PDB file of C-alpha atoms in Angstrom:
ATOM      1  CA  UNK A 323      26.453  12.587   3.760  1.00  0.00           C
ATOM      2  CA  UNK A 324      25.567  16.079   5.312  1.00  0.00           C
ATOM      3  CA  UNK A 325      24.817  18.475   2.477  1.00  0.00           C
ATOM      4  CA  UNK A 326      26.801  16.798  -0.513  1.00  0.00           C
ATOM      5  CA  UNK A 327      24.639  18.944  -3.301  1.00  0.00           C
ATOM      6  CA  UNK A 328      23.349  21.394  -1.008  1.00  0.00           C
ATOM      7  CA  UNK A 329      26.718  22.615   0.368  1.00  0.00           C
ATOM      8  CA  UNK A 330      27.767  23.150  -3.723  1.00  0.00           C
ATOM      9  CA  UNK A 331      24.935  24.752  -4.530  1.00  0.00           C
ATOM     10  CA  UNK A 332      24.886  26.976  -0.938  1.00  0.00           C
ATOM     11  CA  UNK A 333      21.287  25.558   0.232  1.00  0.00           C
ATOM     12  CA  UNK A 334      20.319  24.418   3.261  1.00  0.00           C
ATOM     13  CA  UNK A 335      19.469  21.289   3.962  1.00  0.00           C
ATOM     14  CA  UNK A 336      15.241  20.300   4.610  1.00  0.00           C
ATOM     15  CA  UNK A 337      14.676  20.907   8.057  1.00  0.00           C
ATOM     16  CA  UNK A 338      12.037  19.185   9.272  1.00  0.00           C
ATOM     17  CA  UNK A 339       8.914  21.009  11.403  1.00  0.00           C
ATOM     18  CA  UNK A 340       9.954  20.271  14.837  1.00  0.00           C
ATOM     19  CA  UNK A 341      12.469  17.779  16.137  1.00  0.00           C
ATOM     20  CA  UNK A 342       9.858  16.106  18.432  1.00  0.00           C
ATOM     21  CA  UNK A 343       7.450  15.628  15.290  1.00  0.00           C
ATOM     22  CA  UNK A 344      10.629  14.143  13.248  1.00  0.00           C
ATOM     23  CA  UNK A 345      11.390  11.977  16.120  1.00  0.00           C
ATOM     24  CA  UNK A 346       7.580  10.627  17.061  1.00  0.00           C
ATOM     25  CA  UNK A 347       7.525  10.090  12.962  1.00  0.00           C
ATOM     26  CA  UNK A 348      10.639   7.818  12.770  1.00  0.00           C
ATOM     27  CA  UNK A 349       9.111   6.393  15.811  1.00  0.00           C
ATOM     28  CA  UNK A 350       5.728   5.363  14.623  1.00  0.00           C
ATOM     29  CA  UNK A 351       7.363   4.201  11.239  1.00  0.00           C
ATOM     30  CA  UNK A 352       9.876   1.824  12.891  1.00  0.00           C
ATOM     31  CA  UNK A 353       7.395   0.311  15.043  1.00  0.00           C
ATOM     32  CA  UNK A 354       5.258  -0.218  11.922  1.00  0.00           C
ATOM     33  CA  UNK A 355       8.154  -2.078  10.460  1.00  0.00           C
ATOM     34  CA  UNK A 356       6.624  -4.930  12.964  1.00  0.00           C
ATOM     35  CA  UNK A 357       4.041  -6.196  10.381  1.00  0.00           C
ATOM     36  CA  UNK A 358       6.149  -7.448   8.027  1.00  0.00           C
ATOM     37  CA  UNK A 359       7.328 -10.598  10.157  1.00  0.00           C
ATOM     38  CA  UNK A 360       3.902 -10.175  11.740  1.00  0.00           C
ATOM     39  CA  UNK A 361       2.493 -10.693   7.767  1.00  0.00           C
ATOM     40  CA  UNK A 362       4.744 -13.465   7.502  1.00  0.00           C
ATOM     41  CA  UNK A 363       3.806 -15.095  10.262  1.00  0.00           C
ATOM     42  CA  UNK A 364       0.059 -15.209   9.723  1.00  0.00           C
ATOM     43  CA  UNK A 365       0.557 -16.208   6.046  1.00  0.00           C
ATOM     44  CA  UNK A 366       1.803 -19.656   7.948  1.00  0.00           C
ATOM     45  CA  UNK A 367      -0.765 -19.587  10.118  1.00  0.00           C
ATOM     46  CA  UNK A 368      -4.252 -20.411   9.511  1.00  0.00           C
ATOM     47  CA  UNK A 369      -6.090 -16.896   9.777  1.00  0.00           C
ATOM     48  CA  UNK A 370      -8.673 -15.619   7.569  1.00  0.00           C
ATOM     49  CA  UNK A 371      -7.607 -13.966   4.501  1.00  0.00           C
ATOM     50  CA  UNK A 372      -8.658 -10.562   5.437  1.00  0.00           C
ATOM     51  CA  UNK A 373      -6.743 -10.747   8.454  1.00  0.00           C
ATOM     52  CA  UNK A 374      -3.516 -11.160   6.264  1.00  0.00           C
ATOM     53  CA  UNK A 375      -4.197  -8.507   3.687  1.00  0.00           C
ATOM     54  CA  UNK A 376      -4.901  -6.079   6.535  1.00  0.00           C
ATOM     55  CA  UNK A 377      -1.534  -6.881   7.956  1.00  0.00           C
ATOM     56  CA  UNK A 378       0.236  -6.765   4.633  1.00  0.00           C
ATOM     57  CA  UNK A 379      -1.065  -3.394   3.978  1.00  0.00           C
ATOM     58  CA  UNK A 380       0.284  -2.294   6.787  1.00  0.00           C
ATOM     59  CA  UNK A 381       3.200  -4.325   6.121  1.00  0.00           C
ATOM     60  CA  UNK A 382       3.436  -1.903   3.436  1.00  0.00           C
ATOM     61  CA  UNK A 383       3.182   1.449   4.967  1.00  0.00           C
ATOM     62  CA  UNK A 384       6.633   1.399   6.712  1.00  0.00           C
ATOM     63  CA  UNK A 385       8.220   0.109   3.575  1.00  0.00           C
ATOM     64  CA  UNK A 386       7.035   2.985   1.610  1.00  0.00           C
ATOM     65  CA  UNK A 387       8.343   5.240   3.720  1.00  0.00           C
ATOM     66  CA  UNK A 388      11.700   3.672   3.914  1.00  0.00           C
ATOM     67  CA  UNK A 389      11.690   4.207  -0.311  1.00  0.00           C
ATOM     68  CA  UNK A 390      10.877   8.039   0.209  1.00  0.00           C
ATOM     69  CA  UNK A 391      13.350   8.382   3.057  1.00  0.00           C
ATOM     70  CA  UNK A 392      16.199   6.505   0.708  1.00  0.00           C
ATOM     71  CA  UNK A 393      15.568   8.516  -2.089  1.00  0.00           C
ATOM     72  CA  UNK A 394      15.674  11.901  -0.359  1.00  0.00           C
ATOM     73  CA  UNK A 395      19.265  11.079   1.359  1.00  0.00           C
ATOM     74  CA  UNK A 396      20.194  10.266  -2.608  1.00  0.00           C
ATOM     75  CA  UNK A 397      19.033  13.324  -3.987  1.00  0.00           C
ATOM     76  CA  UNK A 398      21.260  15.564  -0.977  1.00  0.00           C
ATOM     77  CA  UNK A 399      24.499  13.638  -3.252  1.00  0.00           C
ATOM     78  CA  UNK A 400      23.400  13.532  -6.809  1.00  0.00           C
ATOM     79  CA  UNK A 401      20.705  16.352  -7.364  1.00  0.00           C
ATOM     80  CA  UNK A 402      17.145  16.298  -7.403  1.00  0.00           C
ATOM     81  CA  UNK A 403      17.198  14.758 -10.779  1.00  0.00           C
ATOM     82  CA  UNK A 404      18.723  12.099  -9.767  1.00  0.00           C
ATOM     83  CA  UNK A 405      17.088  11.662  -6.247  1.00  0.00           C
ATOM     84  CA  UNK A 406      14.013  12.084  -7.505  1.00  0.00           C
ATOM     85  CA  UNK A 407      14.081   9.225 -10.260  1.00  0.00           C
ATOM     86  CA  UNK A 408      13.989   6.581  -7.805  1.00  0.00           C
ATOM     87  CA  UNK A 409      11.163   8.277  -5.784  1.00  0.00           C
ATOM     88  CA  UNK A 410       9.105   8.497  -9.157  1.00  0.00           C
ATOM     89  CA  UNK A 411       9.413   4.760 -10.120  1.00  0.00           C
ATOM     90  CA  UNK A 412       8.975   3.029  -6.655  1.00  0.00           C
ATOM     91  CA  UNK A 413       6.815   5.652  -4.687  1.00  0.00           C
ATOM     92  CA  UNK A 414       3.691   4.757  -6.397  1.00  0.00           C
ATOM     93  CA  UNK A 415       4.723   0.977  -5.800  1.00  0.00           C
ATOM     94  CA  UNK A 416       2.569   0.337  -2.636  1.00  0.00           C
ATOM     95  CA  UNK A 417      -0.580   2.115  -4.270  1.00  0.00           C
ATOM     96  CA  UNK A 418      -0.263   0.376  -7.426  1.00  0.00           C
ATOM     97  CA  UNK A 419      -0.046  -3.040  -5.426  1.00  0.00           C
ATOM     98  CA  UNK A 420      -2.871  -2.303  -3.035  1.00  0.00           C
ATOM     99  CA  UNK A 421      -5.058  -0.799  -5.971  1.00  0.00           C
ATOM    100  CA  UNK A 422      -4.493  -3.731  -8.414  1.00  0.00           C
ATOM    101  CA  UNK A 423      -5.360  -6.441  -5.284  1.00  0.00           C
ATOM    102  CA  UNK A 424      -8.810  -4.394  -4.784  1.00  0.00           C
ATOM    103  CA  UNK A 425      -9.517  -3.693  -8.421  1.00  0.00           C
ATOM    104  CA  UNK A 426      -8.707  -7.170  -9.036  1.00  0.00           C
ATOM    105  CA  UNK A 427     -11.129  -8.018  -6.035  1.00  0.00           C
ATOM    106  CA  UNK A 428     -13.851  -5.917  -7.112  1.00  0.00           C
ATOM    107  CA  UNK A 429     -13.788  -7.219 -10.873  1.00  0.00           C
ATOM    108  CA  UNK A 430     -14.169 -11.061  -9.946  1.00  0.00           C
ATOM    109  CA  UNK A 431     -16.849 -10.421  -7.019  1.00  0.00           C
ATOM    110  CA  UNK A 432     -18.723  -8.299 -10.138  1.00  0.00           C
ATOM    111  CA  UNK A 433     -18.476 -10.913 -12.626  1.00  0.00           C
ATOM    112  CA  UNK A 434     -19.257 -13.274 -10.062  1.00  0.00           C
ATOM    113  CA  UNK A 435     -22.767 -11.015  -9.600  1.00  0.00           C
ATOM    114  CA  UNK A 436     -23.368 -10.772 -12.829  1.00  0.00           C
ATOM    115  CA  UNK A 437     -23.091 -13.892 -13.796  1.00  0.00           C
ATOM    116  CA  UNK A 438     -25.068 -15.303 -10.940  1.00  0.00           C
ATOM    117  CA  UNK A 439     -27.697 -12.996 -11.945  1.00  0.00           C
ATOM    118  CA  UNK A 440     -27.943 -13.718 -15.281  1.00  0.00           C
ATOM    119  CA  UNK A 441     -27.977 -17.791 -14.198  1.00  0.00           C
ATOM    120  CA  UNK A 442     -31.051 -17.025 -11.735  1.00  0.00           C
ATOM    121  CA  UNK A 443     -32.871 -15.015 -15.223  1.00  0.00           C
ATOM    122  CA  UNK A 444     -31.991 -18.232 -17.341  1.00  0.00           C
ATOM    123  CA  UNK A 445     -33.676 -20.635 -15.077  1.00  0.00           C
ATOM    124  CA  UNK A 446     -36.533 -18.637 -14.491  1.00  0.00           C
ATOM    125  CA  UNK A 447     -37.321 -18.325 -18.536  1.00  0.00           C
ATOM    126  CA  UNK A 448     -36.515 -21.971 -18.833  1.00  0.00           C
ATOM    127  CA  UNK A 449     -38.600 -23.126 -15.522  1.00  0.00           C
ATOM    128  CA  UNK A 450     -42.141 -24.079 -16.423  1.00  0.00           C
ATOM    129  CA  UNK A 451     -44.841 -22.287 -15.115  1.00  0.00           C
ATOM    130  CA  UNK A 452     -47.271 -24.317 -12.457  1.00  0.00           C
ATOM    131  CA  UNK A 453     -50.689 -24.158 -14.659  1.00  0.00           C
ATOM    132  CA  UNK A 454     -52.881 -23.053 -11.290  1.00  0.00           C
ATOM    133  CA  UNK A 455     -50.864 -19.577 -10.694  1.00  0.00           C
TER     134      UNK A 455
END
């Protein structure tokens, strides 16, 4: 797969910044890759949810990379058109995942508040006042 646009087009391949960063990068990345089982295996388990979500996120991390990584070697055959598409759609995916969990998070424990709240103003209108205060 060495060069398959870039050797029509007379480019160069991406080189990366040094082979020892590429190499600790690929390494760190592939031992990330261990949270996914490790995910699994806590879902069965009886943790505490944000022990799971914490591991799923970084569950995710690895993953994401994998999608950027996939989509580069497909744009070095068909073009950066092409490559890129792929990128576009699912590089957001782990964002978009991790944001709607916490926005969805954030929008029940503020309901939650406000409706709390506003039962705590109700019964204090509706509670009778002792007659000595």
């Amino acid at each position: 797969m060495q060069g398959c646009a870039h050797a029509a087009h007379g480019q160069a391949p991406h080189q990366p910044r040094s082979r020892r960063h590429d190499v600790l990068a690929r390494t760190v990345h592939q031992l990330a890759l261990i949270f996914i089982p490790v995910s699994l295996a806590l879902e069965h388990a009886a943790v505490p949810a944000p022990v799971l979500f914490f591991s799923a996120a970084l569950a995710i991390i690895p993953l994401a990379r994998l999608i950027v990584v996939a989509a580069e070697h497909l744009a070095t055959c068909t073009g950066d058109t092409i490559g890129g598409l792929p990128n576009a759609t699912l590089g957001n995916a782990p964002e978009l995942i991790i944001g709607a969990i916490l926005g969805n998070l954030m929008l029940a424990t503020g309901v939650q508040l406000v409706l709390v709240y506003a039962m705590i103003a109700v019964l204090f209108y509706l509670l009778p006042v002792p007659a000595g205060v």
